[in-house]
Amino acid sequence: MIDKIKTLEEKSRLLNPDSDHRATLMNQVRGHTEEFLNKIKDAKAYTVPDENDPGIYGSPISEDPMGLDAALSLLKDKLDKPGINTTSGSFLGYIPGGGLHFSALGDFLAAVSNRYSGVYFANPGAVQMENMLLDWMADLIGYPKTSGGNLSSGGSIANLTAIITARDDFDFKARDFHRVVFYMTEQVHHCVDKAIIISGLREAVIRRVPMDERFRMRADVLADLIKSDIDEGLRPFMVIASAGTTDTGAVDPIETVADIAKTHKLWFHIDGAYGGFFILSEEGKKILTGFDRSDSIVLDPHKGLFLPYGTGTVLVKDQQKMFKAHHYLASYMRDSIHEEVSPADVSPELTKHFRGLRLWLPLKLAGLSSFRAALDEKIWLTRYFYEKIQKIDGFEVGPYPDLSVMIFRYRPNQGDINDFNKRLVRAIHEDGRVFLSSTTIHEEVYIRLAVLCFRTHLQSIDLTLSVLKETVSRLLTI
Ligand SMILES: *Cc1c(COP(=O)(O)O)cnc(C)c1O
């Protein structure tokens, strides 16, 4: 038996490289990431994938180990190139963020020490760090000390957590579900619709509140809708306002919606996954008022704080409500009872990624003032593009940007306008120097500009303007 154990030990030691081996591995990884980052300035923002390449499938998992060099070269060819390059400053599609290097280091540190951040007892420091970050964010939006929150994997789960908290607070029974009413515009992110279904409220009524010409919720209509629903015996429940819609960047009239929600005792939720962190900026602060009047809010650090993907935030004004909806005490967890609220008490997760460190490290190392400047810069860059694009013959714009997302399109002298803009976006993707995504609003195709990568500066915006100009001329001569 001893022989057997010794043989197994020898083999299993491969899982635990010694100091010299670790140093070699670190150097190799560092070589890889440095090459990637040093070339980022000229790297394409989009590379059309080669449909005939088996990609990562070409190297199946096997019994035998592979060298790190070979593994890194697989990443370089199969992952780092094809598709959208979200680390590029010229990536201006969907909602960018970029992925701060400081956070990569934070993730590395978190993974090496592998502290357990789900419950206070297991690692008080990790839970304190996450709670401190949540307190900082709560303070930022003006929530009281009695508020609570959770660092989630993203905005979708954060919205779900808020809806579940509100659902339990209103204490609906299954027999009421079909009478429960949500209010939101058509421009609310689709993850909210998903969350409603997942939360069990599939039967609930969803009222799409009409929007003004700038794609913002019409609060006057909201009030009327609520009143008529009450008259019909329905149970108005939750208003969801967007602080920056994904599609057009519109900010709903938060203060007015808050008044209406309060009058009718509805739960007021704000989806600020894209735009919420602009509250750190001078320009953003002017438009993002009234956050403190909501019952819950979602913010996405992997958007507005430029973190790599995997970190969202939900904040709830009354922590007790979050706790009530998510807390559970299992017998094998009895050592872990503590006054300090743990992530496991206020979210569906138990064991989880220690997300705090990837957020804490960049805030510490770069300081808040750098984030404020970067966010203001993004707003001004969008305004700059808004002015400049109109000076190129044939381009027309949507509403003046509330934050850093806007829509525009080219109006050709002849032919179908939607067709032309679809071709324009396709041609820009094939070119790849910059990346823009498109959307359909009332059956009209628009191109979106979304400025939120921390690497996006004036140069990327000027490049985008010249790529658009060039591409249009090229398409017009075909
Ligand atoms: C991105 C986004 C979401 C979804 O967040 P994920 O982090 O992608 O899950 C929700 N709402 C808005 C407004 C968004 O922009």
CSV table of C-alpha atoms and ligand atoms in Angstrom, one decimal:
chain,number,residue,atom,x,y,z
A,1,MET,CA,0.0,0.0,0.0
A,2,ILE,CA,2.8,2.4,0.9
A,3,ASP,CA,4.4,1.7,-2.5
A,4,LYS,CA,1.1,2.5,-4.2
A,5,ILE,CA,0.7,5.7,-2.3
A,6,LYS,CA,4.3,6.8,-3.1
A,7,THR,CA,3.8,6.2,-6.8
A,8,LEU,CA,0.6,8.2,-6.8
A,9,GLU,CA,2.3,11.0,-4.8
A,10,GLU,CA,5.0,11.2,-7.3
A,11,LYS,CA,2.6,11.6,-10.1
A,12,SER,CA,0.3,14.1,-8.3
A,13,ARG,CA,3.3,16.3,-7.5
A,14,LEU,CA,3.1,17.5,-11.0
A,15,LEU,CA,0.1,19.6,-9.8
A,16,ASN,CA,2.4,21.6,-7.6
A,17,PRO,CA,5.4,23.2,-9.4
A,18,ASP,CA,8.4,24.1,-7.3
A,19,SER,CA,9.9,27.6,-7.0
A,20,ASP,CA,12.2,27.3,-10.0
A,21,HIS,CA,9.5,25.8,-12.1
A,22,ARG,CA,7.1,28.6,-11.0
A,23,ALA,CA,9.6,31.2,-12.0
A,24,THR,CA,9.9,29.8,-15.5
A,25,LEU,CA,6.1,29.6,-15.8
A,26,MET,CA,5.7,33.2,-14.7
A,27,ASN,CA,8.3,34.4,-17.2
A,28,GLN,CA,6.5,32.6,-20.0
A,29,VAL,CA,3.1,34.0,-19.0
A,30,ARG,CA,4.6,37.4,-18.6
A,31,GLY,CA,6.2,37.2,-22.1
A,32,HIS,CA,2.9,36.3,-23.5
A,33,THR,CA,0.9,39.0,-21.9
A,34,GLU,CA,3.5,41.6,-22.5
A,35,GLU,CA,3.6,40.8,-26.2
A,36,PHE,CA,-0.2,41.0,-26.3
A,37,LEU,CA,-0.3,44.3,-24.5
A,38,ASN,CA,2.6,45.9,-26.4
A,39,LYS,CA,0.9,45.2,-29.6
A,40,ILE,CA,-2.6,46.3,-28.5
A,41,LYS,CA,-2.3,49.8,-30.0
A,42,ASP,CA,-2.2,48.4,-33.5
A,43,ALA,CA,-4.1,45.2,-33.0
A,44,LYS,CA,-7.4,44.8,-34.9
A,45,ALA,CA,-10.6,45.5,-33.0
A,46,TYR,CA,-12.2,42.6,-34.8
A,47,THR,CA,-10.9,39.6,-36.7
A,48,VAL,CA,-13.2,37.5,-38.8
A,49,PRO,CA,-12.9,33.9,-37.5
A,50,ASP,CA,-11.6,31.3,-40.0
A,51,GLU,CA,-14.6,28.9,-40.3
A,52,ASN,CA,-12.4,26.1,-41.4
A,53,ASP,CA,-10.0,26.2,-38.4
A,54,PRO,CA,-11.1,23.7,-35.7
A,55,GLY,CA,-9.8,26.2,-33.2
A,56,ILE,CA,-9.3,25.0,-29.7
A,57,TYR,CA,-11.1,21.8,-30.5
A,58,GLY,CA,-8.0,20.8,-32.4
A,59,SER,CA,-6.2,20.1,-29.2
A,60,PRO,CA,-8.4,17.9,-27.0
A,61,ILE,CA,-7.8,17.3,-23.2
A,62,SER,CA,-5.5,14.3,-22.8
A,63,GLU,CA,-3.8,12.1,-20.2
A,64,ASP,CA,-0.4,13.7,-20.9
A,65,PRO,CA,0.8,17.1,-19.9
A,66,MET,CA,1.6,19.8,-22.5
A,67,GLY,CA,4.3,22.4,-22.2
A,68,LEU,CA,3.3,26.0,-21.3
A,69,ASP,CA,4.8,27.3,-24.5
A,70,ALA,CA,2.6,25.1,-26.6
A,71,ALA,CA,-0.5,26.1,-24.5
A,72,LEU,CA,0.3,29.8,-24.8
A,73,SER,CA,0.7,29.5,-28.5
A,74,LEU,CA,-2.7,27.8,-28.7
A,75,LEU,CA,-4.2,30.8,-26.9
A,76,LYS,CA,-2.4,33.2,-29.2
A,77,ASP,CA,-3.7,31.6,-32.3
A,78,LYS,CA,-7.1,30.4,-31.3
A,79,LEU,CA,-8.3,32.8,-28.7
A,80,ASP,CA,-6.4,36.1,-28.7
A,81,LYS,CA,-7.2,36.8,-32.4
A,82,PRO,CA,-10.6,35.7,-33.8
A,83,GLY,CA,-13.7,37.6,-32.8
A,84,ILE,CA,-14.0,41.0,-31.1
A,85,ASN,CA,-11.0,42.4,-29.3
A,86,THR,CA,-12.4,44.0,-26.2
A,87,THR,CA,-9.0,45.2,-25.0
A,88,SER,CA,-8.5,47.5,-28.0
A,89,GLY,CA,-9.2,51.2,-27.6
A,90,SER,CA,-10.8,51.0,-31.0
A,91,PHE,CA,-13.4,48.5,-29.7
A,92,LEU,CA,-16.5,50.7,-29.7
A,93,GLY,CA,-19.3,48.1,-30.0
A,94,TYR,CA,-21.8,46.7,-27.5
A,95,ILE,CA,-20.6,48.0,-24.1
A,96,PRO,CA,-16.8,48.1,-23.8
A,97,GLY,CA,-14.8,48.1,-20.6
A,98,GLY,CA,-11.4,46.9,-21.5
A,99,GLY,CA,-10.0,44.8,-18.7
A,100,LEU,CA,-7.6,46.7,-16.4
A,101,HIS,CA,-4.2,45.0,-16.0
A,102,PHE,CA,-4.3,45.8,-12.2
A,103,SER,CA,-7.4,43.6,-12.0
A,104,ALA,CA,-5.6,40.8,-13.8
A,105,LEU,CA,-2.9,41.0,-11.1
A,106,GLY,CA,-5.7,41.1,-8.4
A,107,ASP,CA,-7.2,37.9,-9.9
A,108,PHE,CA,-3.7,36.3,-9.9
A,109,LEU,CA,-3.2,37.2,-6.2
A,110,ALA,CA,-6.7,36.0,-5.3
A,111,ALA,CA,-6.2,32.7,-7.0
A,112,VAL,CA,-2.7,32.0,-5.5
A,113,SER,CA,-3.9,32.5,-1.9
A,114,ASN,CA,-7.3,31.1,-2.7
A,115,ARG,CA,-9.0,32.8,0.2
A,116,TYR,CA,-12.6,31.8,0.8
A,117,SER,CA,-14.7,34.9,0.3
A,118,GLY,CA,-18.2,33.4,0.7
A,119,VAL,CA,-18.5,33.6,4.4
A,120,TYR,CA,-17.0,35.9,7.1
A,121,PHE,CA,-15.7,33.1,9.3
A,122,ALA,CA,-13.6,31.6,6.6
A,123,ASN,CA,-11.8,34.8,5.7
A,124,PRO,CA,-12.8,38.0,7.5
A,125,GLY,CA,-10.4,40.1,5.5
A,126,ALA,CA,-11.9,39.0,2.1
A,127,VAL,CA,-15.5,39.6,3.3
A,128,GLN,CA,-14.5,42.9,4.8
A,129,MET,CA,-12.9,44.0,1.6
A,130,GLU,CA,-16.0,43.2,-0.4
A,131,ASN,CA,-18.2,44.8,2.1
A,132,MET,CA,-16.0,47.9,2.2
A,133,LEU,CA,-16.3,48.2,-1.6
A,134,LEU,CA,-20.0,47.8,-1.4
A,135,ASP,CA,-20.2,50.5,1.3
A,136,TRP,CA,-18.1,52.8,-0.9
A,137,MET,CA,-20.5,52.3,-3.8
A,138,ALA,CA,-23.6,52.7,-1.6
A,139,ASP,CA,-22.1,56.0,-0.4
A,140,LEU,CA,-21.5,57.0,-4.0
A,141,ILE,CA,-25.1,56.7,-4.9
A,142,GLY,CA,-26.3,58.1,-1.6
A,143,TYR,CA,-27.7,55.0,0.1
A,144,PRO,CA,-27.9,55.0,3.9
A,145,LYS,CA,-25.7,52.8,6.2
A,146,THR,CA,-28.5,50.3,6.4
A,147,SER,CA,-28.1,49.3,2.8
A,148,GLY,CA,-26.4,46.2,1.5
A,149,GLY,CA,-25.1,44.7,-1.6
A,150,ASN,CA,-23.3,42.0,-3.4
A,151,LEU,CA,-20.5,41.7,-6.0
A,152,SER,CA,-22.0,39.4,-8.6
A,153,SER,CA,-20.7,37.9,-11.8
A,154,GLY,CA,-22.3,40.6,-13.9
A,155,GLY,CA,-25.3,42.8,-14.4
A,156,SER,CA,-27.7,40.0,-15.3
A,157,ILE,CA,-27.3,38.2,-12.0
A,158,ALA,CA,-27.3,41.6,-10.2
A,159,ASN,CA,-30.7,42.5,-11.7
A,160,LEU,CA,-32.0,39.0,-10.9
A,161,THR,CA,-30.9,39.4,-7.2
A,162,ALA,CA,-32.8,42.7,-7.0
A,163,ILE,CA,-36.0,41.3,-8.5
A,164,ILE,CA,-35.9,38.3,-6.2
A,165,THR,CA,-35.4,40.6,-3.2
A,166,ALA,CA,-38.3,42.8,-4.2
A,167,ARG,CA,-40.5,39.9,-5.0
A,168,ASP,CA,-40.0,38.5,-1.5
A,169,ASP,CA,-40.4,41.8,0.2
A,170,PHE,CA,-43.8,42.2,-1.5
A,171,ASP,CA,-44.6,38.7,-0.3
A,172,PHE,CA,-46.5,37.7,-3.4
A,173,LYS,CA,-48.1,34.3,-3.5
A,174,ALA,CA,-48.2,32.1,-6.6
A,175,ARG,CA,-51.9,32.8,-6.9
A,176,ASP,CA,-51.1,36.6,-7.3
A,177,PHE,CA,-48.3,36.2,-9.9
A,178,HIS,CA,-50.6,36.9,-13.0
A,179,ARG,CA,-51.7,40.2,-11.4
A,180,VAL,CA,-48.2,41.5,-10.6
A,181,VAL,CA,-47.2,44.4,-12.9
A,182,PHE,CA,-43.7,45.5,-14.0
A,183,TYR,CA,-43.1,48.9,-15.7
A,184,MET,CA,-40.2,49.6,-18.0
A,185,THR,CA,-39.5,50.8,-21.5
A,186,GLU,CA,-38.8,48.7,-24.5
A,187,GLN,CA,-35.2,49.7,-24.2
A,188,VAL,CA,-34.6,48.0,-20.9
A,189,HIS,CA,-31.9,45.4,-21.1
A,190,HIS,CA,-33.2,41.9,-22.1
A,191,CYS,CA,-31.6,40.4,-19.0
A,192,VAL,CA,-34.4,42.0,-17.0
A,193,ASP,CA,-37.0,40.1,-18.9
A,194,LYS,CA,-34.9,37.0,-18.3
A,195,ALA,CA,-34.7,37.7,-14.6
A,196,ILE,CA,-38.4,38.1,-14.4
A,197,ILE,CA,-38.9,34.7,-15.9
A,198,ILE,CA,-36.2,33.1,-13.8
A,199,SER,CA,-37.6,34.7,-10.6
A,200,GLY,CA,-40.8,32.7,-11.2
A,201,LEU,CA,-42.8,35.7,-12.3
A,202,ARG,CA,-43.2,34.5,-15.9
A,203,GLU,CA,-47.0,35.1,-15.6
A,204,ALA,CA,-46.5,38.8,-14.5
A,205,VAL,CA,-47.7,41.6,-16.7
A,206,ILE,CA,-45.0,43.7,-18.3
A,207,ARG,CA,-46.1,47.2,-19.2
A,208,ARG,CA,-43.8,48.9,-21.8
A,209,VAL,CA,-43.9,52.5,-20.9
A,210,PRO,CA,-43.7,54.7,-24.0
A,211,MET,CA,-40.6,56.8,-24.6
A,212,ASP,CA,-39.9,60.3,-25.6
A,213,GLU,CA,-38.0,61.2,-28.8
A,214,ARG,CA,-34.7,60.6,-26.9
A,215,PHE,CA,-35.7,57.1,-25.9
A,216,ARG,CA,-36.4,58.0,-22.2
A,217,MET,CA,-39.3,56.8,-20.2
A,218,ARG,CA,-42.3,59.0,-20.4
A,219,ALA,CA,-43.1,59.5,-16.7
A,220,ASP,CA,-46.5,61.1,-17.4
A,221,VAL,CA,-47.7,58.0,-19.1
A,222,LEU,CA,-46.2,55.8,-16.4
A,223,ALA,CA,-48.4,57.5,-13.8
A,224,ASP,CA,-51.5,56.9,-16.0
A,225,LEU,CA,-50.6,53.2,-16.6
A,226,ILE,CA,-50.3,52.6,-12.9
A,227,LYS,CA,-53.6,54.2,-12.1
A,228,SER,CA,-55.5,52.2,-14.7
A,229,ASP,CA,-53.8,49.0,-13.6
A,230,ILE,CA,-54.9,49.7,-10.0
A,231,ASP,CA,-58.5,50.3,-11.3
A,232,GLU,CA,-58.4,47.0,-13.0
A,233,GLY,CA,-57.5,45.2,-9.8
A,234,LEU,CA,-53.9,44.4,-10.8
A,235,ARG,CA,-50.9,44.8,-8.4
A,236,PRO,CA,-48.4,47.3,-9.7
A,237,PHE,CA,-45.1,46.1,-8.3
A,238,MET,CA,-41.9,47.4,-9.7
A,239,VAL,CA,-40.7,50.2,-12.0
A,240,ILE,CA,-37.3,49.6,-13.7
A,241,ALA,CA,-35.6,52.7,-14.9
A,242,SER,CA,-32.4,52.6,-17.0
A,243,ALA,CA,-29.4,54.8,-16.1
A,244,GLY,CA,-28.0,54.5,-19.5
A,245,THR,CA,-29.7,52.1,-21.9
A,246,THR,CA,-27.5,49.7,-23.7
A,247,ASP,CA,-28.8,50.5,-27.1
A,248,THR,CA,-28.9,54.3,-27.2
A,249,GLY,CA,-27.4,55.3,-23.8
A,250,ALA,CA,-30.6,57.1,-22.7
A,251,VAL,CA,-31.0,57.9,-19.0
A,252,ASP,CA,-34.6,57.7,-17.9
A,253,PRO,CA,-36.0,60.6,-15.8
A,254,ILE,CA,-34.9,59.1,-12.5
A,255,GLU,CA,-36.3,61.8,-10.1
A,256,THR,CA,-39.8,61.9,-11.7
A,257,VAL,CA,-40.0,58.1,-11.8
A,258,ALA,CA,-39.0,58.0,-8.1
A,259,ASP,CA,-41.8,60.4,-7.2
A,260,ILE,CA,-44.4,58.2,-9.0
A,261,ALA,CA,-43.0,55.0,-7.6
A,262,LYS,CA,-43.2,56.5,-4.1
A,263,THR,CA,-46.8,57.8,-4.5
A,264,HIS,CA,-47.9,54.3,-5.5
A,265,LYS,CA,-45.6,52.4,-3.1
A,266,LEU,CA,-43.9,50.5,-5.9
A,267,TRP,CA,-40.4,49.1,-5.7
A,268,PHE,CA,-38.1,51.4,-7.7
A,269,HIS,CA,-35.2,49.7,-9.3
A,270,ILE,CA,-32.5,51.3,-11.5
A,271,ASP,CA,-30.5,49.4,-14.0
A,272,GLY,CA,-27.2,51.3,-14.1
A,273,ALA,CA,-25.1,48.4,-15.4
A,274,TYR,CA,-23.8,50.5,-18.3
A,275,GLY,CA,-24.1,54.0,-17.1
A,276,GLY,CA,-24.2,54.0,-13.3
A,277,PHE,CA,-20.5,54.6,-12.6
A,278,PHE,CA,-20.6,57.8,-14.6
A,279,ILE,CA,-21.8,59.2,-11.3
A,280,LEU,CA,-18.1,59.4,-10.5
A,281,SER,CA,-17.6,61.9,-13.4
A,282,GLU,CA,-18.2,65.6,-13.4
A,283,GLU,CA,-20.4,65.5,-16.5
A,284,GLY,CA,-22.2,62.3,-15.6
A,285,LYS,CA,-23.1,63.6,-12.1
A,286,LYS,CA,-25.1,66.3,-13.7
A,287,ILE,CA,-27.5,63.9,-15.3
A,288,LEU,CA,-27.4,61.0,-12.9
A,289,THR,CA,-29.4,62.5,-10.0
A,290,GLY,CA,-31.9,60.7,-7.7
A,291,PHE,CA,-30.1,57.4,-7.5
A,292,ASP,CA,-30.5,57.6,-3.7
A,293,ARG,CA,-34.3,57.5,-4.2
A,294,SER,CA,-34.3,54.0,-5.6
A,295,ASP,CA,-34.9,50.8,-3.6
A,296,SER,CA,-32.2,48.9,-5.5
A,297,ILE,CA,-29.6,49.6,-8.2
A,298,VAL,CA,-27.3,47.6,-10.5
A,299,LEU,CA,-23.8,48.8,-11.4
A,300,ASP,CA,-21.3,46.9,-13.6
A,301,PRO,CA,-17.6,47.3,-12.6
A,302,HIS,CA,-16.8,45.3,-15.7
A,303,LYS,CA,-18.2,48.1,-17.8
A,304,GLY,CA,-18.0,51.5,-16.0
A,305,LEU,CA,-14.9,50.7,-13.9
A,306,PHE,CA,-13.1,48.9,-16.8
A,307,LEU,CA,-12.6,45.6,-15.0
A,308,PRO,CA,-12.2,42.4,-17.0
A,309,TYR,CA,-15.5,40.5,-17.3
A,310,GLY,CA,-17.0,38.8,-14.3
A,311,THR,CA,-17.9,41.6,-11.9
A,312,GLY,CA,-21.3,43.2,-11.5
A,313,THR,CA,-22.9,44.8,-8.4
A,314,VAL,CA,-26.3,45.0,-6.9
A,315,LEU,CA,-27.1,47.4,-4.0
A,316,VAL,CA,-30.4,47.3,-2.0
A,317,LYS,CA,-31.3,50.2,0.2
A,318,ASP,CA,-32.5,47.9,3.0
A,319,GLN,CA,-30.0,45.1,3.5
A,320,GLN,CA,-32.5,43.2,5.7
A,321,LYS,CA,-34.6,42.6,2.6
A,322,MET,CA,-31.7,41.2,0.7
A,323,PHE,CA,-30.8,39.0,3.7
A,324,LYS,CA,-34.4,37.7,4.1
A,325,ALA,CA,-34.6,36.7,0.5
A,326,HIS,CA,-31.3,34.9,0.3
A,327,HIS,CA,-30.2,33.7,3.8
A,328,TYR,CA,-30.2,30.1,4.6
A,329,LEU,CA,-28.5,28.3,7.5
A,330,ALA,CA,-27.3,24.7,6.8
A,331,SER,CA,-26.3,22.5,9.7
A,332,TYR,CA,-22.7,22.1,8.4
A,333,MET,CA,-22.4,25.9,8.3
A,334,ARG,CA,-23.0,26.4,12.0
A,335,ASP,CA,-19.4,27.7,12.7
A,336,SER,CA,-19.9,30.5,10.3
A,337,ILE,CA,-22.5,32.5,12.1
A,338,HIS,CA,-21.3,36.1,12.5
A,339,GLU,CA,-22.7,39.6,12.8
A,340,GLU,CA,-21.0,40.8,9.6
A,341,VAL,CA,-23.1,40.0,6.6
A,342,SER,CA,-21.4,37.6,4.3
A,343,PRO,CA,-21.8,37.4,0.5
A,344,ALA,CA,-23.5,33.9,1.0
A,345,ASP,CA,-26.3,35.6,3.1
A,346,VAL,CA,-27.3,38.0,0.3
A,347,SER,CA,-26.8,36.1,-2.9
A,348,PRO,CA,-27.5,32.7,-4.5
A,349,GLU,CA,-23.8,31.8,-4.3
A,350,LEU,CA,-21.8,30.0,-1.5
A,351,THR,CA,-18.3,29.3,-2.8
A,352,LYS,CA,-17.4,32.0,-5.2
A,353,HIS,CA,-14.7,33.9,-7.0
A,354,PHE,CA,-13.1,36.4,-4.7
A,355,ARG,CA,-14.2,39.4,-6.9
A,356,GLY,CA,-13.3,42.0,-4.3
A,357,LEU,CA,-9.6,41.9,-4.9
A,358,ARG,CA,-9.8,42.6,-8.7
A,359,LEU,CA,-11.8,45.7,-7.9
A,360,TRP,CA,-9.9,46.8,-4.8
A,361,LEU,CA,-6.4,46.7,-6.3
A,362,PRO,CA,-7.1,49.0,-9.3
A,363,LEU,CA,-9.0,51.5,-7.1
A,364,LYS,CA,-6.0,51.5,-4.7
A,365,LEU,CA,-3.3,51.6,-7.3
A,366,ALA,CA,-4.8,54.1,-9.7
A,367,GLY,CA,-6.8,56.2,-7.2
A,368,LEU,CA,-10.3,57.4,-7.8
A,369,SER,CA,-9.2,60.5,-9.6
A,370,SER,CA,-8.0,58.4,-12.6
A,371,PHE,CA,-11.4,56.7,-12.9
A,372,ARG,CA,-13.2,60.1,-12.7
A,373,ALA,CA,-10.9,61.5,-15.5
A,374,ALA,CA,-11.3,58.4,-17.7
A,375,LEU,CA,-15.1,58.5,-17.4
A,376,ASP,CA,-15.3,62.3,-18.2
A,377,GLU,CA,-13.0,61.7,-21.1
A,378,LYS,CA,-15.3,59.1,-22.5
A,379,ILE,CA,-18.3,61.5,-22.3
A,380,TRP,CA,-16.4,64.2,-24.1
A,381,LEU,CA,-15.1,61.8,-26.8
A,382,THR,CA,-18.7,60.8,-27.5
A,383,ARG,CA,-19.7,64.5,-27.8
A,384,TYR,CA,-16.7,65.1,-30.1
A,385,PHE,CA,-17.8,62.2,-32.3
A,386,TYR,CA,-21.4,63.4,-32.3
A,387,GLU,CA,-20.2,66.8,-33.7
A,388,LYS,CA,-17.7,65.4,-36.2
A,389,ILE,CA,-19.7,62.7,-37.8
A,390,GLN,CA,-22.4,65.2,-38.7
A,391,LYS,CA,-19.8,67.1,-40.7
A,392,ILE,CA,-19.2,64.2,-43.0
A,393,ASP,CA,-21.6,64.4,-45.9
A,394,GLY,CA,-24.6,62.0,-45.6
A,395,PHE,CA,-24.3,61.0,-41.9
A,396,GLU,CA,-27.2,61.7,-39.6
A,397,VAL,CA,-27.3,61.2,-35.8
A,398,GLY,CA,-29.8,60.1,-33.2
A,399,PRO,CA,-30.3,62.1,-30.0
A,400,TYR,CA,-27.5,64.0,-28.3
A,401,PRO,CA,-25.7,61.5,-26.1
A,402,ASP,CA,-26.7,61.5,-22.4
A,403,LEU,CA,-23.5,59.6,-21.6
A,404,SER,CA,-21.1,57.7,-23.9
A,405,VAL,CA,-23.4,55.7,-26.2
A,406,MET,CA,-25.0,57.2,-29.3
A,407,ILE,CA,-26.5,56.1,-32.6
A,408,PHE,CA,-26.0,57.3,-36.1
A,409,ARG,CA,-26.4,56.1,-39.7
A,410,TYR,CA,-25.6,57.0,-43.3
A,411,ARG,CA,-28.3,58.2,-45.6
A,412,PRO,CA,-27.5,57.3,-49.2
A,413,ASN,CA,-28.9,59.3,-52.0
A,414,GLN,CA,-30.4,56.3,-53.5
A,415,GLY,CA,-31.3,52.7,-52.4
A,416,ASP,CA,-32.5,51.3,-49.1
A,417,ILE,CA,-31.2,53.1,-46.1
A,418,ASN,CA,-31.3,50.0,-43.8
A,419,ASP,CA,-29.6,47.9,-46.4
A,420,PHE,CA,-26.8,50.4,-46.8
A,421,ASN,CA,-26.1,50.6,-43.1
A,422,LYS,CA,-26.1,46.8,-42.7
A,423,ARG,CA,-23.5,46.7,-45.5
A,424,LEU,CA,-21.6,49.6,-43.9
A,425,VAL,CA,-21.3,47.7,-40.6
A,426,ARG,CA,-20.3,44.5,-42.3
A,427,ALA,CA,-17.6,46.3,-44.2
A,428,ILE,CA,-16.3,47.9,-41.0
A,429,HIS,CA,-16.1,44.5,-39.4
A,430,GLU,CA,-14.2,43.1,-42.3
A,431,ASP,CA,-11.8,46.0,-42.1
A,432,GLY,CA,-11.4,45.4,-38.4
A,433,ARG,CA,-9.4,48.5,-37.5
A,434,VAL,CA,-12.3,49.7,-35.4
A,435,PHE,CA,-15.3,47.8,-34.1
A,436,LEU,CA,-18.9,49.2,-34.1
A,437,SER,CA,-22.1,47.3,-33.6
A,438,SER,CA,-25.5,48.0,-35.0
A,439,THR,CA,-29.0,47.9,-33.7
A,440,THR,CA,-32.6,48.2,-34.9
A,441,ILE,CA,-34.9,50.8,-33.5
A,442,HIS,CA,-38.5,50.9,-34.8
A,443,GLU,CA,-37.3,48.7,-37.7
A,444,GLU,CA,-34.6,51.2,-38.7
A,445,VAL,CA,-31.0,50.1,-38.7
A,446,TYR,CA,-28.6,52.3,-36.7
A,447,ILE,CA,-24.9,52.1,-36.0
A,448,ARG,CA,-23.9,52.5,-32.4
A,449,LEU,CA,-20.9,54.2,-30.9
A,450,ALA,CA,-20.1,53.1,-27.4
A,451,VAL,CA,-17.1,54.7,-25.7
A,452,LEU,CA,-16.2,52.9,-22.5
A,453,CYS,CA,-12.8,51.2,-22.9
A,454,PHE,CA,-10.2,52.9,-20.7
A,455,ARG,CA,-7.8,52.7,-23.7
A,456,THR,CA,-10.1,54.7,-25.9
A,457,HIS,CA,-8.6,58.2,-26.5
A,458,LEU,CA,-9.0,60.8,-29.2
A,459,GLN,CA,-6.9,58.8,-31.6
A,460,SER,CA,-9.4,55.9,-31.7
A,461,ILE,CA,-12.3,58.3,-32.3
A,462,ASP,CA,-10.4,60.1,-35.1
A,463,LEU,CA,-9.6,56.7,-36.6
A,464,THR,CA,-13.2,55.7,-36.4
A,465,LEU,CA,-14.3,58.8,-38.3
A,466,SER,CA,-11.8,58.2,-41.0
A,467,VAL,CA,-12.7,54.5,-41.3
A,468,LEU,CA,-16.4,55.5,-41.7
A,469,LYS,CA,-15.6,58.1,-44.3
A,470,GLU,CA,-13.4,55.8,-46.3
A,471,THR,CA,-15.8,52.8,-46.1
A,472,VAL,CA,-18.7,54.9,-47.2
A,473,SER,CA,-16.8,56.2,-50.3
A,474,ARG,CA,-15.7,52.6,-51.1
A,475,LEU,CA,-19.3,51.3,-50.8
A,476,LEU,CA,-20.7,54.1,-52.9
A,477,THR,CA,-18.3,53.2,-55.8
A,478,ILE,CA,-19.1,49.5,-55.8
B,1,LIG,C1,-24.7,45.0,-20.0
B,1,LIG,C2,-26.0,45.4,-19.4
B,1,LIG,C3,-26.7,44.4,-18.6
B,1,LIG,C4,-26.3,43.0,-18.5
B,1,LIG,O1,-25.1,42.9,-17.7
B,1,LIG,P1,-24.1,41.7,-17.8
B,1,LIG,O2,-23.0,42.2,-17.0
B,1,LIG,O3,-23.8,41.6,-19.3
B,1,LIG,O4,-24.7,40.5,-17.3
B,1,LIG,C5,-27.8,44.9,-18.0
B,1,LIG,N1,-28.3,46.1,-18.2
B,1,LIG,C6,-27.6,47.0,-18.9
B,1,LIG,C7,-28.2,48.4,-19.1
B,1,LIG,C8,-26.4,46.7,-19.6
B,1,LIG,O5,-25.8,47.6,-20.3
